[in-house]
Amino acid sequence: VQAVAGELAVDEYRGRVRPEEKGAAIGAWRATGLKVAMVGDGINDAPALASADLGIALGGGTDVALQSSDLALVREDLGGVLTAIALSRAVLRTIRWNLLWAFGYNVLMIPLAAGLLLPLGLAIGPSWAAAAMALSSVSVVLNSLRLHLWRP
């Protein structure tokens, strides 16, 4: 727990806490406005996993813990938390890029296809606009598929 907290630059953390103290600790941290992650694997962890901002169940845990969590680690290795965070950041970067691409495409191509820039001599026919839209969509999908190549 201490090693993962250090990697994540987490100031406050607790390990090996009794079941009745888990919910109280999470409630106290959340009451101060902190975002709280909880890692657990047993039935006694389920309420705390559900009440945390991010509940992380270890893969070998009970069904109740797995169902109460937001994220399930396949292996019982807390290093998986770091991998999940890195993957989440890569996904968010990809989403932002895809949104930027789609926005830029629409800002440029919709006025062209609608003929709004015809006074400037700029226009595109409906068939070319449809083809460009298809290519734009394919580029977003291909960019998203790059996540399959992601490695921690």
mmCIF file with all atom_site columns, C-alpha atoms in Angstrom:
data_model
loop_
_atom_site.group_PDB
_atom_site.id
_atom_site.type_symbol
_atom_site.label_atom_id
_atom_site.label_alt_id
_atom_site.label_comp_id
_atom_site.label_asym_id
_atom_site.label_entity_id
_atom_site.label_seq_id
_atom_site.pdbx_PDB_ins_code
_atom_site.Cartn_x
_atom_site.Cartn_y
_atom_site.Cartn_z
_atom_site.occupancy
_atom_site.B_iso_or_equiv
_atom_site.pdbx_formal_charge
_atom_site.auth_seq_id
_atom_site.auth_comp_id
_atom_site.auth_asym_id
_atom_site.auth_atom_id
_atom_site.pdbx_PDB_model_num
ATOM 1   C CA . VAL A 1 1   ? 0.000   0.000   0.000   1.00 0.00 ? 1   VAL A CA 1
ATOM 2   C CA . GLN A 1 2   ? 2.792   2.396   0.921   1.00 0.00 ? 2   GLN A CA 1
ATOM 3   C CA . ALA A 1 3   ? 4.675   1.757   -2.349  1.00 0.00 ? 3   ALA A CA 1
ATOM 4   C CA . VAL A 1 4   ? 1.606   2.419   -4.525  1.00 0.00 ? 4   VAL A CA 1
ATOM 5   C CA . ALA A 1 5   ? 0.706   5.507   -2.479  1.00 0.00 ? 5   ALA A CA 1
ATOM 6   C CA . GLY A 1 6   ? 4.246   6.790   -3.008  1.00 0.00 ? 6   GLY A CA 1
ATOM 7   C CA . GLU A 1 7   ? 4.077   6.207   -6.777  1.00 0.00 ? 7   GLU A CA 1
ATOM 8   C CA . LEU A 1 8   ? 0.772   8.076   -6.951  1.00 0.00 ? 8   LEU A CA 1
ATOM 9   C CA . ALA A 1 9   ? 1.979   10.880  -4.665  1.00 0.00 ? 9   ALA A CA 1
ATOM 10  C CA . VAL A 1 10  ? -0.848  10.130  -2.243  1.00 0.00 ? 10  VAL A CA 1
ATOM 11  C CA . ASP A 1 11  ? -0.336  11.864  1.090   1.00 0.00 ? 11  ASP A CA 1
ATOM 12  C CA . GLU A 1 12  ? -2.889  9.999   3.167   1.00 0.00 ? 12  GLU A CA 1
ATOM 13  C CA . TYR A 1 13  ? -3.426  6.268   2.989   1.00 0.00 ? 13  TYR A CA 1
ATOM 14  C CA . ARG A 1 14  ? -4.237  3.389   5.275   1.00 0.00 ? 14  ARG A CA 1
ATOM 15  C CA . GLY A 1 15  ? -3.578  -0.312  5.086   1.00 0.00 ? 15  GLY A CA 1
ATOM 16  C CA . ARG A 1 16  ? -4.789  -3.271  7.111   1.00 0.00 ? 16  ARG A CA 1
ATOM 17  C CA . VAL A 1 17  ? -7.802  -1.396  8.466   1.00 0.00 ? 17  VAL A CA 1
ATOM 18  C CA . ARG A 1 18  ? -10.551 -3.207  10.363  1.00 0.00 ? 18  ARG A CA 1
ATOM 19  C CA . PRO A 1 19  ? -13.846 -3.549  8.446   1.00 0.00 ? 19  PRO A CA 1
ATOM 20  C CA . GLU A 1 20  ? -15.784 -1.166  10.684  1.00 0.00 ? 20  GLU A CA 1
ATOM 21  C CA . GLU A 1 21  ? -13.139 1.555   10.281  1.00 0.00 ? 21  GLU A CA 1
ATOM 22  C CA . LYS A 1 22  ? -13.051 1.464   6.473   1.00 0.00 ? 22  LYS A CA 1
ATOM 23  C CA . GLY A 1 23  ? -16.364 3.196   5.838   1.00 0.00 ? 23  GLY A CA 1
ATOM 24  C CA . ALA A 1 24  ? -15.670 5.817   8.501   1.00 0.00 ? 24  ALA A CA 1
ATOM 25  C CA . ALA A 1 25  ? -12.251 6.631   7.033   1.00 0.00 ? 25  ALA A CA 1
ATOM 26  C CA . ILE A 1 26  ? -13.681 6.948   3.521   1.00 0.00 ? 26  ILE A CA 1
ATOM 27  C CA . GLY A 1 27  ? -16.536 9.133   4.773   1.00 0.00 ? 27  GLY A CA 1
ATOM 28  C CA . ALA A 1 28  ? -14.125 11.402  6.661   1.00 0.00 ? 28  ALA A CA 1
ATOM 29  C CA . TRP A 1 29  ? -11.854 11.857  3.647   1.00 0.00 ? 29  TRP A CA 1
ATOM 30  C CA . ARG A 1 30  ? -14.762 12.487  1.293   1.00 0.00 ? 30  ARG A CA 1
ATOM 31  C CA . ALA A 1 31  ? -16.260 15.013  3.733   1.00 0.00 ? 31  ALA A CA 1
ATOM 32  C CA . THR A 1 32  ? -13.110 17.124  3.348   1.00 0.00 ? 32  THR A CA 1
ATOM 33  C CA . GLY A 1 33  ? -13.509 17.088  -0.437  1.00 0.00 ? 33  GLY A CA 1
ATOM 34  C CA . LEU A 1 34  ? -10.824 14.516  -1.161  1.00 0.00 ? 34  LEU A CA 1
ATOM 35  C CA . LYS A 1 35  ? -11.211 11.894  -3.875  1.00 0.00 ? 35  LYS A CA 1
ATOM 36  C CA . VAL A 1 36  ? -10.951 8.465   -2.295  1.00 0.00 ? 36  VAL A CA 1
ATOM 37  C CA . ALA A 1 37  ? -9.874  5.153   -3.808  1.00 0.00 ? 37  ALA A CA 1
ATOM 38  C CA . MET A 1 38  ? -10.370 1.896   -1.930  1.00 0.00 ? 38  MET A CA 1
ATOM 39  C CA . VAL A 1 39  ? -8.717  -1.428  -2.717  1.00 0.00 ? 39  VAL A CA 1
ATOM 40  C CA . GLY A 1 40  ? -10.228 -4.601  -1.309  1.00 0.00 ? 40  GLY A CA 1
ATOM 41  C CA . ASP A 1 41  ? -11.011 -8.224  -1.975  1.00 0.00 ? 41  ASP A CA 1
ATOM 42  C CA . GLY A 1 42  ? -13.456 -9.524  0.600   1.00 0.00 ? 42  GLY A CA 1
ATOM 43  C CA . ILE A 1 43  ? -17.092 -9.390  1.610   1.00 0.00 ? 43  ILE A CA 1
ATOM 44  C CA . ASN A 1 44  ? -16.205 -6.984  4.419   1.00 0.00 ? 44  ASN A CA 1
ATOM 45  C CA . ASP A 1 45  ? -14.715 -4.603  1.824   1.00 0.00 ? 45  ASP A CA 1
ATOM 46  C CA . ALA A 1 46  ? -17.863 -4.341  -0.320  1.00 0.00 ? 46  ALA A CA 1
ATOM 47  C CA . PRO A 1 47  ? -19.526 -1.405  1.501   1.00 0.00 ? 47  PRO A CA 1
ATOM 48  C CA . ALA A 1 48  ? -16.287 0.604   1.507   1.00 0.00 ? 48  ALA A CA 1
ATOM 49  C CA . LEU A 1 49  ? -15.637 -0.210  -2.167  1.00 0.00 ? 49  LEU A CA 1
ATOM 50  C CA . ALA A 1 50  ? -19.114 1.035   -3.041  1.00 0.00 ? 50  ALA A CA 1
ATOM 51  C CA . SER A 1 51  ? -18.774 4.248   -1.010  1.00 0.00 ? 51  SER A CA 1
ATOM 52  C CA . ALA A 1 52  ? -15.349 5.249   -2.370  1.00 0.00 ? 52  ALA A CA 1
ATOM 53  C CA . ASP A 1 53  ? -14.996 7.463   -5.441  1.00 0.00 ? 53  ASP A CA 1
ATOM 54  C CA . LEU A 1 54  ? -13.037 4.611   -7.016  1.00 0.00 ? 54  LEU A CA 1
ATOM 55  C CA . GLY A 1 55  ? -13.496 1.072   -5.737  1.00 0.00 ? 55  GLY A CA 1
ATOM 56  C CA . ILE A 1 56  ? -10.800 -1.362  -6.854  1.00 0.00 ? 56  ILE A CA 1
ATOM 57  C CA . ALA A 1 57  ? -11.284 -5.092  -6.294  1.00 0.00 ? 57  ALA A CA 1
ATOM 58  C CA . LEU A 1 58  ? -8.453  -7.555  -6.506  1.00 0.00 ? 58  LEU A CA 1
ATOM 59  C CA . GLY A 1 59  ? -9.152  -10.299 -9.052  1.00 0.00 ? 59  GLY A CA 1
ATOM 60  C CA . GLY A 1 60  ? -9.131  -13.171 -6.593  1.00 0.00 ? 60  GLY A CA 1
ATOM 61  C CA . GLY A 1 61  ? -11.670 -11.413 -4.404  1.00 0.00 ? 61  GLY A CA 1
ATOM 62  C CA . THR A 1 62  ? -15.217 -12.372 -3.593  1.00 0.00 ? 62  THR A CA 1
ATOM 63  C CA . ASP A 1 63  ? -18.067 -11.853 -6.034  1.00 0.00 ? 63  ASP A CA 1
ATOM 64  C CA . VAL A 1 64  ? -19.579 -9.241  -3.715  1.00 0.00 ? 64  VAL A CA 1
ATOM 65  C CA . ALA A 1 65  ? -16.347 -7.222  -3.710  1.00 0.00 ? 65  ALA A CA 1
ATOM 66  C CA . LEU A 1 66  ? -16.020 -7.499  -7.486  1.00 0.00 ? 66  LEU A CA 1
ATOM 67  C CA . GLN A 1 67  ? -19.620 -6.342  -7.987  1.00 0.00 ? 67  GLN A CA 1
ATOM 68  C CA . SER A 1 68  ? -19.231 -3.426  -5.562  1.00 0.00 ? 68  SER A CA 1
ATOM 69  C CA . SER A 1 69  ? -16.111 -2.099  -7.263  1.00 0.00 ? 69  SER A CA 1
ATOM 70  C CA . ASP A 1 70  ? -15.581 0.204   -10.231 1.00 0.00 ? 70  ASP A CA 1
ATOM 71  C CA . LEU A 1 71  ? -12.417 -1.565  -11.359 1.00 0.00 ? 71  LEU A CA 1
ATOM 72  C CA . ALA A 1 72  ? -11.309 -5.186  -11.004 1.00 0.00 ? 72  ALA A CA 1
ATOM 73  C CA . LEU A 1 73  ? -7.628  -6.058  -11.193 1.00 0.00 ? 73  LEU A CA 1
ATOM 74  C CA . VAL A 1 74  ? -7.025  -9.442  -12.798 1.00 0.00 ? 74  VAL A CA 1
ATOM 75  C CA . ARG A 1 75  ? -3.982  -10.189 -10.648 1.00 0.00 ? 75  ARG A CA 1
ATOM 76  C CA . GLU A 1 76  ? -3.602  -9.558  -6.962  1.00 0.00 ? 76  GLU A CA 1
ATOM 77  C CA . ASP A 1 77  ? -0.891  -6.982  -7.568  1.00 0.00 ? 77  ASP A CA 1
ATOM 78  C CA . LEU A 1 78  ? -1.358  -3.376  -6.492  1.00 0.00 ? 78  LEU A CA 1
ATOM 79  C CA . GLY A 1 79  ? 0.944   -2.341  -9.338  1.00 0.00 ? 79  GLY A CA 1
ATOM 80  C CA . GLY A 1 80  ? -2.127  -2.901  -11.503 1.00 0.00 ? 80  GLY A CA 1
ATOM 81  C CA . VAL A 1 81  ? -3.529  0.313   -10.035 1.00 0.00 ? 81  VAL A CA 1
ATOM 82  C CA . LEU A 1 82  ? -0.658  2.254   -11.620 1.00 0.00 ? 82  LEU A CA 1
ATOM 83  C CA . THR A 1 83  ? -1.241  0.478   -14.934 1.00 0.00 ? 83  THR A CA 1
ATOM 84  C CA . ALA A 1 84  ? -4.972  1.264   -14.801 1.00 0.00 ? 84  ALA A CA 1
ATOM 85  C CA . ILE A 1 85  ? -4.248  4.949   -14.164 1.00 0.00 ? 85  ILE A CA 1
ATOM 86  C CA . ALA A 1 86  ? -1.738  5.109   -17.028 1.00 0.00 ? 86  ALA A CA 1
ATOM 87  C CA . LEU A 1 87  ? -4.216  3.400   -19.375 1.00 0.00 ? 87  LEU A CA 1
ATOM 88  C CA . SER A 1 88  ? -6.974  5.787   -18.277 1.00 0.00 ? 88  SER A CA 1
ATOM 89  C CA . ARG A 1 89  ? -4.754  8.745   -19.122 1.00 0.00 ? 89  ARG A CA 1
ATOM 90  C CA . ALA A 1 90  ? -3.998  7.283   -22.564 1.00 0.00 ? 90  ALA A CA 1
ATOM 91  C CA . VAL A 1 91  ? -7.724  6.774   -23.190 1.00 0.00 ? 91  VAL A CA 1
ATOM 92  C CA . LEU A 1 92  ? -8.502  10.362  -22.158 1.00 0.00 ? 92  LEU A CA 1
ATOM 93  C CA . ARG A 1 93  ? -5.763  11.688  -24.482 1.00 0.00 ? 93  ARG A CA 1
ATOM 94  C CA . THR A 1 94  ? -7.258  9.684   -27.337 1.00 0.00 ? 94  THR A CA 1
ATOM 95  C CA . ILE A 1 95  ? -10.763 10.936  -26.574 1.00 0.00 ? 95  ILE A CA 1
ATOM 96  C CA . ARG A 1 96  ? -9.563  14.549  -26.489 1.00 0.00 ? 96  ARG A CA 1
ATOM 97  C CA . TRP A 1 97  ? -7.731  14.148  -29.800 1.00 0.00 ? 97  TRP A CA 1
ATOM 98  C CA . ASN A 1 98  ? -10.792 12.529  -31.412 1.00 0.00 ? 98  ASN A CA 1
ATOM 99  C CA . LEU A 1 99  ? -13.039 15.356  -30.199 1.00 0.00 ? 99  LEU A CA 1
ATOM 100 C CA . LEU A 1 100 ? -10.577 17.966  -31.452 1.00 0.00 ? 100 LEU A CA 1
ATOM 101 C CA . TRP A 1 101 ? -10.396 16.254  -34.838 1.00 0.00 ? 101 TRP A CA 1
ATOM 102 C CA . ALA A 1 102 ? -14.192 15.965  -35.132 1.00 0.00 ? 102 ALA A CA 1
ATOM 103 C CA . PHE A 1 103 ? -14.688 19.586  -34.075 1.00 0.00 ? 103 PHE A CA 1
ATOM 104 C CA . GLY A 1 104 ? -12.084 20.835  -36.550 1.00 0.00 ? 104 GLY A CA 1
ATOM 105 C CA . TYR A 1 105 ? -13.561 18.751  -39.341 1.00 0.00 ? 105 TYR A CA 1
ATOM 106 C CA . ASN A 1 106 ? -17.074 20.050  -38.686 1.00 0.00 ? 106 ASN A CA 1
ATOM 107 C CA . VAL A 1 107 ? -15.955 23.677  -38.391 1.00 0.00 ? 107 VAL A CA 1
ATOM 108 C CA . LEU A 1 108 ? -14.283 23.420  -41.776 1.00 0.00 ? 108 LEU A CA 1
ATOM 109 C CA . MET A 1 109 ? -16.458 21.025  -43.755 1.00 0.00 ? 109 MET A CA 1
ATOM 110 C CA . ILE A 1 110 ? -20.014 21.967  -42.746 1.00 0.00 ? 110 ILE A CA 1
ATOM 111 C CA . PRO A 1 111 ? -19.726 25.537  -44.075 1.00 0.00 ? 111 PRO A CA 1
ATOM 112 C CA . LEU A 1 112 ? -18.072 24.178  -47.234 1.00 0.00 ? 112 LEU A CA 1
ATOM 113 C CA . ALA A 1 113 ? -20.786 21.561  -47.795 1.00 0.00 ? 113 ALA A CA 1
ATOM 114 C CA . ALA A 1 114 ? -23.577 24.042  -47.020 1.00 0.00 ? 114 ALA A CA 1
ATOM 115 C CA . GLY A 1 115 ? -22.197 26.500  -49.562 1.00 0.00 ? 115 GLY A CA 1
ATOM 116 C CA . LEU A 1 116 ? -21.614 29.227  -46.980 1.00 0.00 ? 116 LEU A CA 1
ATOM 117 C CA . LEU A 1 117 ? -18.139 29.895  -48.370 1.00 0.00 ? 117 LEU A CA 1
ATOM 118 C CA . LEU A 1 118 ? -19.272 29.978  -52.001 1.00 0.00 ? 118 LEU A CA 1
ATOM 119 C CA . PRO A 1 119 ? -18.825 33.805  -52.184 1.00 0.00 ? 119 PRO A CA 1
ATOM 120 C CA . LEU A 1 120 ? -15.137 33.145  -51.496 1.00 0.00 ? 120 LEU A CA 1
ATOM 121 C CA . GLY A 1 121 ? -15.028 30.522  -54.225 1.00 0.00 ? 121 GLY A CA 1
ATOM 122 C CA . LEU A 1 122 ? -14.855 27.670  -51.740 1.00 0.00 ? 122 LEU A CA 1
ATOM 123 C CA . ALA A 1 123 ? -17.371 24.841  -51.946 1.00 0.00 ? 123 ALA A CA 1
ATOM 124 C CA . ILE A 1 124 ? -17.557 21.081  -51.907 1.00 0.00 ? 124 ILE A CA 1
ATOM 125 C CA . GLY A 1 125 ? -20.204 18.887  -53.465 1.00 0.00 ? 125 GLY A CA 1
ATOM 126 C CA . PRO A 1 126 ? -22.485 16.639  -51.399 1.00 0.00 ? 126 PRO A CA 1
ATOM 127 C CA . SER A 1 127 ? -20.800 13.435  -52.577 1.00 0.00 ? 127 SER A CA 1
ATOM 128 C CA . TRP A 1 128 ? -17.349 14.758  -51.620 1.00 0.00 ? 128 TRP A CA 1
ATOM 129 C CA . ALA A 1 129 ? -18.716 15.945  -48.282 1.00 0.00 ? 129 ALA A CA 1
ATOM 130 C CA . ALA A 1 130 ? -20.139 12.469  -47.600 1.00 0.00 ? 130 ALA A CA 1
ATOM 131 C CA . ALA A 1 131 ? -16.834 10.837  -48.532 1.00 0.00 ? 131 ALA A CA 1
ATOM 132 C CA . ALA A 1 132 ? -14.915 13.275  -46.334 1.00 0.00 ? 132 ALA A CA 1
ATOM 133 C CA . MET A 1 133 ? -17.285 12.578  -43.438 1.00 0.00 ? 133 MET A CA 1
ATOM 134 C CA . ALA A 1 134 ? -16.731 8.835   -43.852 1.00 0.00 ? 134 ALA A CA 1
ATOM 135 C CA . LEU A 1 135 ? -12.962 9.369   -43.880 1.00 0.00 ? 135 LEU A CA 1
ATOM 136 C CA . SER A 1 136 ? -13.224 11.555  -40.806 1.00 0.00 ? 136 SER A CA 1
ATOM 137 C CA . SER A 1 137 ? -15.151 8.840   -38.976 1.00 0.00 ? 137 SER A CA 1
ATOM 138 C CA . VAL A 1 138 ? -12.665 6.187   -40.059 1.00 0.00 ? 138 VAL A CA 1
ATOM 139 C CA . SER A 1 139 ? -9.777  8.336   -38.822 1.00 0.00 ? 139 SER A CA 1
ATOM 140 C CA . VAL A 1 140 ? -11.404 8.602   -35.384 1.00 0.00 ? 140 VAL A CA 1
ATOM 141 C CA . VAL A 1 141 ? -11.907 4.832   -35.244 1.00 0.00 ? 141 VAL A CA 1
ATOM 142 C CA . LEU A 1 142 ? -8.333  4.129   -36.377 1.00 0.00 ? 142 LEU A CA 1
ATOM 143 C CA . ASN A 1 143 ? -6.978  6.581   -33.831 1.00 0.00 ? 143 ASN A CA 1
ATOM 144 C CA . SER A 1 144 ? -8.977  4.809   -31.125 1.00 0.00 ? 144 SER A CA 1
ATOM 145 C CA . LEU A 1 145 ? -7.707  1.414   -32.262 1.00 0.00 ? 145 LEU A CA 1
ATOM 146 C CA . ARG A 1 146 ? -4.174  2.592   -31.531 1.00 0.00 ? 146 ARG A CA 1
ATOM 147 C CA . LEU A 1 147 ? -5.010  1.936   -27.883 1.00 0.00 ? 147 LEU A CA 1
ATOM 148 C CA . HIS A 1 148 ? -4.596  -1.783  -28.647 1.00 0.00 ? 148 HIS A CA 1
ATOM 149 C CA . LEU A 1 149 ? -0.894  -1.050  -29.077 1.00 0.00 ? 149 LEU A CA 1
ATOM 150 C CA . TRP A 1 150 ? -0.645  0.710   -25.708 1.00 0.00 ? 150 TRP A CA 1
ATOM 151 C CA . ARG A 1 151 ? 1.820   -0.717  -23.204 1.00 0.00 ? 151 ARG A CA 1
ATOM 152 C CA . PRO A 1 152 ? 2.508   0.537   -19.687 1.00 0.00 ? 152 PRO A CA 1
#
